[in-house]
Amino acid sequence: MKKYYPFENPPLPYAYDALEPYIDTKTMKLHHDKHLQTYVDNLNKTLENSRFQNMSLEQLIYNADRLPDDISVPIRNNAGGVYNHWFYFEGMANSQLKLPVGNLLQAINNEFGSFEKFKDEFSKAATSVFGSGYAWLVKDNGKLKIITTPNQNSPIELGMCPILTVDVWEHAYYLKNYNLRKEYIDNWFNVVNWERAENNYNKCK
Ligand code: MN
């Protein structure tokens, strides 16, 4: 994904129906083509004629609080919206792998006791997000942590290193699961791209 203005919305790294039957084609199409596209468009609009066009997506998020008042909120929401959605989409795959691997598996076992315990805790965190937001597995000060963020806030503004995320905005599941967020999260666990998550983990300091 392009990291600098003007931002773009490249195709998903898999087909819209690749995550069936766990996440439906219609949801994936709307989520990518409409919801994410709107964040990309609004981010570009916010940066039009701005002297902050040379900042990367991550720099924009990290510095959103320090930007001038008129663009601080739209930058946080829209840069966050672009970053978080790509992190979520790239964190999924049509994969046979249903468990974390390598260093990440070891770290999860060390921190949470077992993968099942981690899954349970992550699931509870994601289910409990009030309103719209995300649940994340992050590395913070050398330790794995599960956190949640409201709206399009991102762990990188908190100086944390993201490993995995699930989008729990209703648009991520309402067409298929209606109000049953827990059912969506259970489904999502079947399409986690654990190889990608491990790569992310290994890149965290
Ligand atoms: Mn979303």
mmCIF file of N, CA and C in Angstrom, residues 55-193:
data_model
loop_
_atom_site.group_PDB
_atom_site.id
_atom_site.type_symbol
_atom_site.label_atom_id
_atom_site.label_comp_id
_atom_site.label_asym_id
_atom_site.label_seq_id
_atom_site.Cartn_x
_atom_site.Cartn_y
_atom_site.Cartn_z
ATOM 1 N N MET A 55 4.194 13.879 4.880
ATOM 2 C CA MET A 55 4.222 12.954 6.012
ATOM 3 C C MET A 55 3.645 11.600 5.603
ATOM 4 N N SER A 56 4.269 10.531 6.113
ATOM 5 C CA SER A 56 3.768 9.194 5.804
ATOM 6 C C SER A 56 2.476 8.947 6.583
ATOM 7 N N LEU A 57 1.760 7.915 6.169
ATOM 8 C CA LEU A 57 0.513 7.557 6.847
ATOM 9 C C LEU A 57 0.748 7.389 8.354
ATOM 10 N N GLU A 58 1.802 6.677 8.699
ATOM 11 C CA GLU A 58 2.072 6.423 10.118
ATOM 12 C C GLU A 58 2.474 7.698 10.860
ATOM 13 N N GLN A 59 3.229 8.559 10.193
ATOM 14 C CA GLN A 59 3.603 9.838 10.827
ATOM 15 C C GLN A 59 2.377 10.714 11.070
ATOM 16 N N LEU A 60 1.454 10.684 10.118
ATOM 17 C CA LEU A 60 0.217 11.465 10.273
ATOM 18 C C LEU A 60 -0.555 11.007 11.507
ATOM 19 N N ILE A 61 -0.651 9.687 11.673
ATOM 20 C CA ILE A 61 -1.399 9.150 12.814
ATOM 21 C C ILE A 61 -0.675 9.485 14.115
ATOM 22 N N TYR A 62 0.620 9.253 14.127
ATOM 23 C CA TYR A 62 1.410 9.456 15.340
ATOM 24 C C TYR A 62 1.379 10.919 15.780
ATOM 25 N N ASN A 63 1.322 11.819 14.796
ATOM 26 C CA ASN A 63 1.389 13.253 15.107
ATOM 27 C C ASN A 63 0.046 13.965 15.055
ATOM 28 N N ALA A 64 -1.037 13.214 14.891
ATOM 29 C CA ALA A 64 -2.354 13.837 14.691
ATOM 30 C C ALA A 64 -2.676 14.880 15.772
ATOM 31 N N ASP A 65 -2.353 14.556 17.019
ATOM 32 C CA ASP A 65 -2.637 15.482 18.128
ATOM 33 C C ASP A 65 -1.864 16.793 18.023
ATOM 34 N N ARG A 66 -0.729 16.745 17.356
ATOM 35 C CA ARG A 66 0.135 17.927 17.272
ATOM 36 C C ARG A 66 -0.117 18.753 16.021
ATOM 37 N N LEU A 67 -1.041 18.288 15.155
ATOM 38 C CA LEU A 67 -1.345 19.030 13.933
ATOM 39 C C LEU A 67 -2.313 20.168 14.252
ATOM 40 N N PRO A 68 -2.408 21.170 13.351
ATOM 41 C CA PRO A 68 -3.328 22.283 13.610
ATOM 42 C C PRO A 68 -4.762 21.786 13.859
ATOM 43 N N ASP A 69 -5.495 22.551 14.676
ATOM 44 C CA ASP A 69 -6.840 22.161 15.112
ATOM 45 C C ASP A 69 -7.774 21.761 13.965
ATOM 46 N N ASP A 70 -7.708 22.507 12.869
ATOM 47 C CA ASP A 70 -8.698 22.247 11.801
ATOM 48 C C ASP A 70 -8.479 20.916 11.096
ATOM 49 N N ILE A 71 -7.279 20.356 11.182
ATOM 50 C CA ILE A 71 -7.080 19.067 10.502
ATOM 51 C C ILE A 71 -6.765 17.911 11.462
ATOM 52 N N SER A 72 -6.562 18.219 12.708
ATOM 53 C CA SER A 72 -6.175 17.192 13.675
ATOM 54 C C SER A 72 -7.180 16.033 13.722
ATOM 55 N N VAL A 73 -8.452 16.343 13.884
ATOM 56 C CA VAL A 73 -9.469 15.297 14.004
ATOM 57 C C VAL A 73 -9.678 14.541 12.680
ATOM 58 N N PRO A 74 -9.890 15.266 11.560
ATOM 59 C CA PRO A 74 -10.023 14.517 10.303
ATOM 60 C C PRO A 74 -8.797 13.669 9.946
ATOM 61 N N ILE A 75 -7.606 14.128 10.310
ATOM 62 C CA ILE A 75 -6.415 13.309 10.031
ATOM 63 C C ILE A 75 -6.437 12.048 10.883
ATOM 64 N N ARG A 76 -6.723 12.218 12.182
ATOM 65 C CA ARG A 76 -6.756 11.038 13.054
ATOM 66 C C ARG A 76 -7.781 10.018 12.545
ATOM 67 N N ASN A 77 -8.980 10.510 12.213
ATOM 68 C CA ASN A 77 -10.046 9.595 11.786
ATOM 69 C C ASN A 77 -9.755 8.938 10.437
ATOM 70 N N ASN A 78 -9.283 9.722 9.495
ATOM 71 C CA ASN A 78 -9.147 9.186 8.137
ATOM 72 C C ASN A 78 -7.822 8.477 7.900
ATOM 73 N N ALA A 79 -6.730 9.016 8.455
ATOM 74 C CA ALA A 79 -5.458 8.291 8.341
ATOM 75 C C ALA A 79 -5.573 6.988 9.131
ATOM 76 N N GLY A 80 -6.194 7.073 10.301
ATOM 77 C CA GLY A 80 -6.450 5.863 11.096
ATOM 78 C C GLY A 80 -7.332 4.888 10.321
ATOM 79 N N GLY A 81 -8.359 5.408 9.679
ATOM 80 C CA GLY A 81 -9.271 4.557 8.901
ATOM 81 C C GLY A 81 -8.555 3.818 7.778
ATOM 82 N N VAL A 82 -7.630 4.488 7.132
ATOM 83 C CA VAL A 82 -6.879 3.843 6.047
ATOM 84 C C VAL A 82 -5.911 2.803 6.629
ATOM 85 N N TYR A 83 -5.152 3.211 7.624
ATOM 86 C CA TYR A 83 -4.150 2.315 8.214
ATOM 87 C C TYR A 83 -4.809 1.078 8.835
ATOM 88 N N ASN A 84 -5.833 1.310 9.655
ATOM 89 C CA ASN A 84 -6.466 0.200 10.376
ATOM 90 C C ASN A 84 -7.119 -0.790 9.412
ATOM 91 N N HIS A 85 -7.765 -0.259 8.375
ATOM 92 C CA HIS A 85 -8.408 -1.171 7.427
ATOM 93 C C HIS A 85 -7.390 -2.026 6.689
ATOM 94 N N TRP A 86 -6.274 -1.431 6.282
ATOM 95 C CA TRP A 86 -5.268 -2.254 5.588
ATOM 96 C C TRP A 86 -4.659 -3.280 6.521
ATOM 97 N N PHE A 87 -4.488 -2.873 7.760
ATOM 98 C CA PHE A 87 -3.926 -3.824 8.719
ATOM 99 C C PHE A 87 -4.876 -5.006 8.918
ATOM 100 N N TYR A 88 -6.139 -4.694 8.978
ATOM 101 C CA TYR A 88 -7.183 -5.731 9.134
ATOM 102 C C TYR A 88 -7.252 -6.616 7.887
ATOM 103 N N PHE A 89 -7.350 -6.001 6.703
ATOM 104 C CA PHE A 89 -7.488 -6.790 5.475
ATOM 105 C C PHE A 89 -6.256 -7.666 5.226
ATOM 106 N N GLU A 90 -5.080 -7.101 5.430
ATOM 107 C CA GLU A 90 -3.864 -7.879 5.191
ATOM 108 C C GLU A 90 -3.652 -8.939 6.271
ATOM 109 N N GLY A 91 -4.344 -8.783 7.357
ATOM 110 C CA GLY A 91 -4.240 -9.750 8.446
ATOM 111 C C GLY A 91 -5.139 -10.959 8.278
ATOM 112 N N MET A 92 -5.823 -11.037 7.122
ATOM 113 C CA MET A 92 -6.688 -12.191 6.860
ATOM 114 C C MET A 92 -6.211 -12.910 5.601
ATOM 115 N N ALA A 93 -6.563 -14.181 5.499
ATOM 116 C CA ALA A 93 -6.207 -14.980 4.330
ATOM 117 C C ALA A 93 -7.059 -16.236 4.306
ATOM 118 N N ASN A 94 -7.180 -16.792 3.116
ATOM 119 C CA ASN A 94 -7.809 -18.103 2.993
ATOM 120 C C ASN A 94 -6.720 -19.124 3.274
ATOM 121 N N SER A 95 -6.595 -19.457 4.559
ATOM 122 C CA SER A 95 -5.436 -20.250 4.973
ATOM 123 C C SER A 95 -5.883 -21.501 5.724
ATOM 124 N N GLN A 96 -5.107 -22.546 5.590
ATOM 125 C CA GLN A 96 -5.383 -23.767 6.350
ATOM 126 C C GLN A 96 -4.853 -23.651 7.778
ATOM 127 N N LEU A 97 -3.991 -22.665 7.947
ATOM 128 C CA LEU A 97 -3.321 -22.488 9.235
ATOM 129 C C LEU A 97 -4.282 -21.854 10.238
ATOM 130 N N LYS A 98 -4.617 -22.598 11.294
ATOM 131 C CA LYS A 98 -5.599 -22.073 12.259
ATOM 132 C C LYS A 98 -4.957 -21.673 13.583
ATOM 133 N N LEU A 99 -3.648 -21.706 13.619
ATOM 134 C CA LEU A 99 -2.918 -21.383 14.844
ATOM 135 C C LEU A 99 -1.732 -20.489 14.524
ATOM 136 N N PRO A 100 -1.322 -19.673 15.503
ATOM 137 C CA PRO A 100 -0.100 -18.902 15.290
ATOM 138 C C PRO A 100 1.103 -19.836 15.142
ATOM 139 N N VAL A 101 2.168 -19.295 14.571
ATOM 140 C CA VAL A 101 3.359 -20.115 14.324
ATOM 141 C C VAL A 101 4.609 -19.460 14.912
ATOM 142 N N GLY A 102 5.658 -20.254 14.993
ATOM 143 C CA GLY A 102 7.014 -19.761 15.287
ATOM 144 C C GLY A 102 7.133 -18.925 16.549
ATOM 145 N N ASN A 103 7.859 -17.809 16.382
ATOM 146 C CA ASN A 103 8.130 -16.924 17.526
ATOM 147 C C ASN A 103 6.853 -16.385 18.145
ATOM 148 N N LEU A 104 5.856 -16.133 17.302
ATOM 149 C CA LEU A 104 4.608 -15.558 17.819
ATOM 150 C C LEU A 104 3.876 -16.577 18.697
ATOM 151 N N LEU A 105 3.851 -17.813 18.235
ATOM 152 C CA LEU A 105 3.197 -18.859 19.043
ATOM 153 C C LEU A 105 3.860 -18.962 20.414
ATOM 154 N N GLN A 106 5.181 -18.936 20.388
ATOM 155 C CA GLN A 106 5.933 -19.031 21.642
ATOM 156 C C GLN A 106 5.629 -17.851 22.568
ATOM 157 N N ALA A 107 5.589 -16.660 21.981
ATOM 158 C CA ALA A 107 5.307 -15.460 22.785
ATOM 159 C C ALA A 107 3.891 -15.499 23.349
ATOM 160 N N ILE A 108 2.943 -15.983 22.555
ATOM 161 C CA ILE A 108 1.549 -16.094 23.021
ATOM 162 C C ILE A 108 1.465 -17.102 24.160
ATOM 163 N N ASN A 109 2.123 -18.222 24.007
ATOM 164 C CA ASN A 109 2.133 -19.224 25.081
ATOM 165 C C ASN A 109 2.752 -18.665 26.357
ATOM 166 N N ASN A 110 3.846 -17.921 26.202
ATOM 167 C CA ASN A 110 4.505 -17.337 27.375
ATOM 168 C C ASN A 110 3.612 -16.326 28.085
ATOM 169 N N GLU A 111 2.949 -15.489 27.274
ATOM 170 C CA GLU A 111 2.203 -14.368 27.853
ATOM 171 C C GLU A 111 0.821 -14.780 28.360
ATOM 172 N N PHE A 112 0.151 -15.641 27.610
ATOM 173 C CA PHE A 112 -1.250 -15.951 27.929
ATOM 174 C C PHE A 112 -1.449 -17.376 28.461
ATOM 175 N N GLY A 113 -0.400 -18.175 28.460
ATOM 176 C CA GLY A 113 -0.518 -19.547 28.955
ATOM 177 C C GLY A 113 -0.751 -20.547 27.855
ATOM 178 N N SER A 114 -1.662 -20.232 26.928
ATOM 179 C CA SER A 114 -1.907 -21.116 25.780
ATOM 180 C C SER A 114 -2.632 -20.327 24.702
ATOM 181 N N PHE A 115 -2.660 -20.900 23.508
ATOM 182 C CA PHE A 115 -3.382 -20.231 22.425
ATOM 183 C C PHE A 115 -4.861 -20.117 22.760
ATOM 184 N N GLU A 116 -5.441 -21.164 23.339
ATOM 185 C CA GLU A 116 -6.872 -21.135 23.691
ATOM 186 C C GLU A 116 -7.183 -20.006 24.676
ATOM 187 N N LYS A 117 -6.294 -19.803 25.629
ATOM 188 C CA LYS A 117 -6.507 -18.718 26.600
ATOM 189 C C LYS A 117 -6.410 -17.353 25.925
ATOM 190 N N PHE A 118 -5.418 -17.239 25.025
ATOM 191 C CA PHE A 118 -5.286 -15.990 24.270
ATOM 192 C C PHE A 118 -6.553 -15.719 23.462
ATOM 193 N N LYS A 119 -7.026 -16.765 22.775
ATOM 194 C CA LYS A 119 -8.184 -16.633 21.901
ATOM 195 C C LYS A 119 -9.408 -16.166 22.698
ATOM 196 N N ASP A 120 -9.561 -16.753 23.845
ATOM 197 C CA ASP A 120 -10.671 -16.405 24.722
ATOM 198 C C ASP A 120 -10.588 -14.943 25.171
ATOM 199 N N GLU A 121 -9.418 -14.536 25.573
ATOM 200 C CA GLU A 121 -9.220 -13.165 26.053
ATOM 201 C C GLU A 121 -9.403 -12.143 24.929
ATOM 202 N N PHE A 122 -8.853 -12.480 23.759
ATOM 203 C CA PHE A 122 -8.962 -11.586 22.602
ATOM 204 C C PHE A 122 -10.419 -11.438 22.189
ATOM 205 N N SER A 123 -11.088 -12.567 22.173
ATOM 206 C CA SER A 123 -12.491 -12.616 21.797
ATOM 207 C C SER A 123 -13.355 -11.774 22.737
ATOM 208 N N LYS A 124 -13.087 -11.886 24.021
ATOM 209 C CA LYS A 124 -13.827 -11.102 25.018
ATOM 210 C C LYS A 124 -13.575 -9.607 24.825
ATOM 211 N N ALA A 125 -12.313 -9.253 24.567
ATOM 212 C CA ALA A 125 -11.977 -7.839 24.365
ATOM 213 C C ALA A 125 -12.722 -7.297 23.132
ATOM 214 N N ALA A 126 -12.695 -8.066 22.052
ATOM 215 C CA ALA A 126 -13.328 -7.625 20.800
ATOM 216 C C ALA A 126 -14.844 -7.514 20.971
ATOM 217 N N THR A 127 -15.425 -8.456 21.695
ATOM 218 C CA THR A 127 -16.876 -8.449 21.910
ATOM 219 C C THR A 127 -17.289 -7.265 22.770
ATOM 220 N N SER A 128 -16.406 -6.862 23.674
ATOM 221 C CA SER A 128 -16.780 -5.829 24.646
ATOM 222 C C SER A 128 -16.570 -4.402 24.157
ATOM 223 N N VAL A 129 -15.976 -4.209 22.975
ATOM 224 C CA VAL A 129 -15.795 -2.830 22.479
ATOM 225 C C VAL A 129 -17.169 -2.169 22.393
ATOM 226 N N PHE A 130 -17.334 -1.036 23.078
ATOM 227 C CA PHE A 130 -18.616 -0.350 23.057
ATOM 228 C C PHE A 130 -18.685 0.512 21.797
ATOM 229 N N GLY A 131 -19.714 0.283 20.994
ATOM 230 C CA GLY A 131 -19.824 1.030 19.745
ATOM 231 C C GLY A 131 -18.832 0.512 18.730
ATOM 232 N N SER A 132 -18.184 1.417 18.000
ATOM 233 C CA SER A 132 -17.304 1.017 16.903
ATOM 234 C C SER A 132 -15.842 1.056 17.309
ATOM 235 N N GLY A 133 -15.058 0.148 16.770
ATOM 236 C CA GLY A 133 -13.636 0.160 17.074
ATOM 237 C C GLY A 133 -12.956 -1.122 16.645
ATOM 238 N N TYR A 134 -11.836 -1.400 17.292
ATOM 239 C CA TYR A 134 -11.003 -2.549 16.931
ATOM 240 C C TYR A 134 -10.449 -3.209 18.192
ATOM 241 N N ALA A 135 -10.177 -4.501 18.094
ATOM 242 C CA ALA A 135 -9.349 -5.167 19.102
ATOM 243 C C ALA A 135 -8.012 -5.480 18.432
ATOM 244 N N TRP A 136 -6.944 -5.392 19.203
ATOM 245 C CA TRP A 136 -5.588 -5.551 18.671
ATOM 246 C C TRP A 136 -4.746 -6.460 19.557
ATOM 247 N N LEU A 137 -3.881 -7.199 18.911
ATOM 248 C CA LEU A 137 -2.747 -7.787 19.613
ATOM 249 C C LEU A 137 -1.563 -6.897 19.272
ATOM 250 N N VAL A 138 -0.903 -6.372 20.307
ATOM 251 C CA VAL A 138 0.219 -5.461 20.077
ATOM 252 C C VAL A 138 1.423 -5.898 20.904
ATOM 253 N N LYS A 139 2.569 -5.362 20.521
ATOM 254 C CA LYS A 139 3.740 -5.485 21.379
ATOM 255 C C LYS A 139 3.989 -4.103 21.972
ATOM 256 N N ASP A 140 4.089 -4.061 23.298
ATOM 257 C CA ASP A 140 4.263 -2.792 23.992
ATOM 258 C C ASP A 140 5.350 -2.985 25.041
ATOM 259 N N ASN A 141 6.422 -2.230 24.913
ATOM 260 C CA ASN A 141 7.561 -2.394 25.837
ATOM 261 C C ASN A 141 8.008 -3.846 25.950
ATOM 262 N N GLY A 142 8.078 -4.513 24.799
ATOM 263 C CA GLY A 142 8.590 -5.881 24.790
ATOM 264 C C GLY A 142 7.584 -6.945 25.206
ATOM 265 N N LYS A 143 6.364 -6.530 25.546
ATOM 266 C CA LYS A 143 5.362 -7.485 26.025
ATOM 267 C C LYS A 143 4.164 -7.553 25.095
ATOM 268 N N LEU A 144 3.602 -8.748 24.899
ATOM 269 C CA LEU A 144 2.366 -8.867 24.133
ATOM 270 C C LEU A 144 1.203 -8.371 24.983
ATOM 271 N N LYS A 145 0.299 -7.637 24.333
ATOM 272 C CA LYS A 145 -0.877 -7.130 25.048
ATOM 273 C C LYS A 145 -2.077 -7.170 24.121
ATOM 274 N N ILE A 146 -3.248 -7.344 24.710
ATOM 275 C CA ILE A 146 -4.489 -7.189 23.956
ATOM 276 C C ILE A 146 -5.071 -5.835 24.343
ATOM 277 N N ILE A 147 -5.344 -5.011 23.354
ATOM 278 C CA ILE A 147 -5.963 -3.710 23.646
ATOM 279 C C ILE A 147 -7.138 -3.486 22.698
ATOM 280 N N THR A 148 -7.980 -2.526 23.024
ATOM 281 C CA THR A 148 -9.028 -2.118 22.087
ATOM 282 C C THR A 148 -8.876 -0.625 21.827
ATOM 283 N N THR A 149 -9.307 -0.191 20.644
ATOM 284 C CA THR A 149 -9.293 1.238 20.325
ATOM 285 C C THR A 149 -10.681 1.631 19.821
ATOM 286 N N PRO A 150 -11.154 2.812 20.234
ATOM 287 C CA PRO A 150 -12.451 3.272 19.742
ATOM 288 C C PRO A 150 -12.317 3.895 18.349
ATOM 289 N N ASN A 151 -13.415 3.910 17.628
ATOM 290 C CA ASN A 151 -13.490 4.609 16.326
ATOM 291 C C ASN A 151 -12.364 4.162 15.399
ATOM 292 N N GLN A 152 -11.581 5.133 14.860
ATOM 293 C CA GLN A 152 -10.442 4.747 14.023
ATOM 294 C C GLN A 152 -9.126 5.072 14.712
ATOM 295 N N ASN A 153 -9.142 5.128 16.028
ATOM 296 C CA ASN A 153 -7.882 5.330 16.743
ATOM 297 C C ASN A 153 -6.998 4.107 16.540
ATOM 298 N N SER A 154 -5.688 4.351 16.601
ATOM 299 C CA SER A 154 -4.752 3.290 16.238
ATOM 300 C C SER A 154 -3.684 3.128 17.306
ATOM 301 N N PRO A 155 -3.232 1.899 17.562
ATOM 302 C CA PRO A 155 -2.193 1.713 18.592
ATOM 303 C C PRO A 155 -0.896 2.431 18.258
ATOM 304 N N ILE A 156 -0.669 2.764 16.976
ATOM 305 C CA ILE A 156 0.618 3.417 16.692
ATOM 306 C C ILE A 156 0.667 4.839 17.255
ATOM 307 N N GLU A 157 -0.508 5.446 17.500
ATOM 308 C CA GLU A 157 -0.475 6.766 18.139
ATOM 309 C C GLU A 157 -0.071 6.638 19.607
ATOM 310 N N LEU A 158 -0.172 5.426 20.156
ATOM 311 C CA LEU A 158 0.213 5.179 21.550
ATOM 312 C C LEU A 158 1.632 4.623 21.630
ATOM 313 N N GLY A 159 2.302 4.571 20.470
ATOM 314 C CA GLY A 159 3.666 4.056 20.431
ATOM 315 C C GLY A 159 3.744 2.542 20.566
ATOM 316 N N MET A 160 2.608 1.862 20.304
ATOM 317 C CA MET A 160 2.610 0.391 20.377
ATOM 318 C C MET A 160 2.785 -0.198 18.987
ATOM 319 N N CYS A 161 3.282 -1.418 18.933
ATOM 320 C CA CYS A 161 3.551 -2.061 17.651
ATOM 321 C C CYS A 161 2.453 -3.100 17.359
ATOM 322 N N PRO A 162 1.614 -2.857 16.340
ATOM 323 C CA PRO A 162 0.495 -3.768 16.074
ATOM 324 C C PRO A 162 0.923 -5.077 15.413
ATOM 325 N N ILE A 163 0.271 -6.157 15.820
ATOM 326 C CA ILE A 163 0.559 -7.485 15.270
ATOM 327 C C ILE A 163 -0.654 -8.038 14.532
ATOM 328 N N LEU A 164 -1.831 -7.802 15.097
ATOM 329 C CA LEU A 164 -3.063 -8.382 14.555
ATOM 330 C C LEU A 164 -4.242 -7.518 14.986
ATOM 331 N N THR A 165 -5.234 -7.381 14.103
ATOM 332 C CA THR A 165 -6.423 -6.636 14.515
ATOM 333 C C THR A 165 -7.694 -7.234 13.933
ATOM 334 N N VAL A 166 -8.810 -7.020 14.660
ATOM 335 C CA VAL A 166 -10.129 -7.322 14.095
ATOM 336 C C VAL A 166 -10.983 -6.056 14.171
ATOM 337 N N ASP A 167 -11.581 -5.732 13.055
ATOM 338 C CA ASP A 167 -12.487 -4.591 12.921
ATOM 339 C C ASP A 167 -13.841 -5.017 13.479
ATOM 340 N N VAL A 168 -14.328 -4.324 14.510
ATOM 341 C CA VAL A 168 -15.642 -4.690 15.050
ATOM 342 C C VAL A 168 -16.698 -3.603 14.810
ATOM 343 N N TRP A 169 -16.443 -2.730 13.822
ATOM 344 C CA TRP A 169 -17.519 -1.843 13.379
ATOM 345 C C TRP A 169 -18.639 -2.738 12.820
ATOM 346 N N GLU A 170 -19.876 -2.320 12.999
ATOM 347 C CA GLU A 170 -20.975 -3.154 12.499
ATOM 348 C C GLU A 170 -20.879 -3.437 11.000
ATOM 349 N N HIS A 171 -20.315 -2.485 10.234
ATOM 350 C CA HIS A 171 -20.233 -2.717 8.781
ATOM 351 C C HIS A 171 -19.357 -3.935 8.452
ATOM 352 N N ALA A 172 -18.546 -4.383 9.405
ATOM 353 C CA ALA A 172 -17.673 -5.529 9.164
ATOM 354 C C ALA A 172 -18.427 -6.862 9.235
ATOM 355 N N TYR A 173 -19.648 -6.839 9.802
ATOM 356 C CA TYR A 173 -20.342 -8.133 9.993
ATOM 357 C C TYR A 173 -21.859 -8.091 9.909
ATOM 358 N N TYR A 174 -22.441 -6.895 9.839
ATOM 359 C CA TYR A 174 -23.896 -6.814 10.021
ATOM 360 C C TYR A 174 -24.694 -7.546 8.934
ATOM 361 N N LEU A 175 -24.221 -7.545 7.711
ATOM 362 C CA LEU A 175 -24.969 -8.187 6.614
ATOM 363 C C LEU A 175 -25.077 -9.695 6.802
ATOM 364 N N LYS A 176 -24.060 -10.275 7.427
ATOM 365 C CA LYS A 176 -24.050 -11.727 7.606
ATOM 366 C C LYS A 176 -24.477 -12.143 9.011
ATOM 367 N N ASN A 177 -23.921 -11.483 10.002
ATOM 368 C CA ASN A 177 -24.148 -11.920 11.384
ATOM 369 C C ASN A 177 -25.154 -11.047 12.135
ATOM 370 N N TYR A 178 -25.688 -10.040 11.456
ATOM 371 C CA TYR A 178 -26.613 -9.096 12.118
ATOM 372 C C TYR A 178 -25.976 -8.539 13.389
ATOM 373 N N ASN A 179 -26.643 -8.683 14.529
ATOM 374 C CA ASN A 179 -26.113 -8.105 15.758
ATOM 375 C C ASN A 179 -25.168 -9.044 16.501
ATOM 376 N N LEU A 180 -24.862 -10.188 15.905
ATOM 377 C CA LEU A 180 -24.085 -11.195 16.637
ATOM 378 C C LEU A 180 -22.576 -11.022 16.421
ATOM 379 N N ARG A 181 -22.023 -10.065 17.114
ATOM 380 C CA ARG A 181 -20.600 -9.771 16.943
ATOM 381 C C ARG A 181 -19.729 -10.966 17.318
ATOM 382 N N LYS A 182 -20.130 -11.669 18.363
ATOM 383 C CA LYS A 182 -19.341 -12.811 18.824
ATOM 384 C C LYS A 182 -19.230 -13.872 17.720
ATOM 385 N N GLU A 183 -20.334 -14.099 17.012
ATOM 386 C CA GLU A 183 -20.337 -15.078 15.911
ATOM 387 C C GLU A 183 -19.342 -14.660 14.811
ATOM 388 N N TYR A 184 -19.335 -13.362 14.509
ATOM 389 C CA TYR A 184 -18.379 -12.823 13.528
ATOM 390 C C TYR A 184 -16.937 -13.041 13.992
ATOM 391 N N ILE A 185 -16.672 -12.781 15.262
ATOM 392 C CA ILE A 185 -15.306 -12.947 15.781
ATOM 393 C C ILE A 185 -14.886 -14.420 15.718
ATOM 394 N N ASP A 186 -15.797 -15.318 16.070
ATOM 395 C CA ASP A 186 -15.502 -16.762 15.954
ATOM 396 C C ASP A 186 -15.170 -17.121 14.506
ATOM 397 N N ASN A 187 -15.923 -16.570 13.562
ATOM 398 C CA ASN A 187 -15.646 -16.814 12.142
ATOM 399 C C ASN A 187 -14.293 -16.232 11.728
ATOM 400 N N TRP A 188 -14.058 -15.014 12.188
ATOM 401 C CA TRP A 188 -12.807 -14.318 11.837
ATOM 402 C C TRP A 188 -11.574 -15.128 12.249
ATOM 403 N N PHE A 189 -11.652 -15.821 13.370
ATOM 404 C CA PHE A 189 -10.506 -16.626 13.816
ATOM 405 C C PHE A 189 -10.128 -17.709 12.798
ATOM 406 N N ASN A 190 -11.059 -18.064 11.905
ATOM 407 C CA ASN A 190 -10.753 -19.060 10.866
ATOM 408 C C ASN A 190 -10.001 -18.485 9.667
ATOM 409 N N VAL A 191 -9.941 -17.182 9.576
ATOM 410 C CA VAL A 191 -9.296 -16.567 8.405
ATOM 411 C C VAL A 191 -8.135 -15.647 8.796
ATOM 412 N N VAL A 192 -7.651 -15.803 10.015
ATOM 413 C CA VAL A 192 -6.489 -14.999 10.416
ATOM 414 C C VAL A 192 -5.266 -15.442 9.623
ATOM 415 N N ASN A 193 -4.535 -14.477 9.116
ATOM 416 C CA ASN A 193 -3.281 -14.751 8.410
ATOM 417 C C ASN A 193 -2.142 -14.799 9.440
#
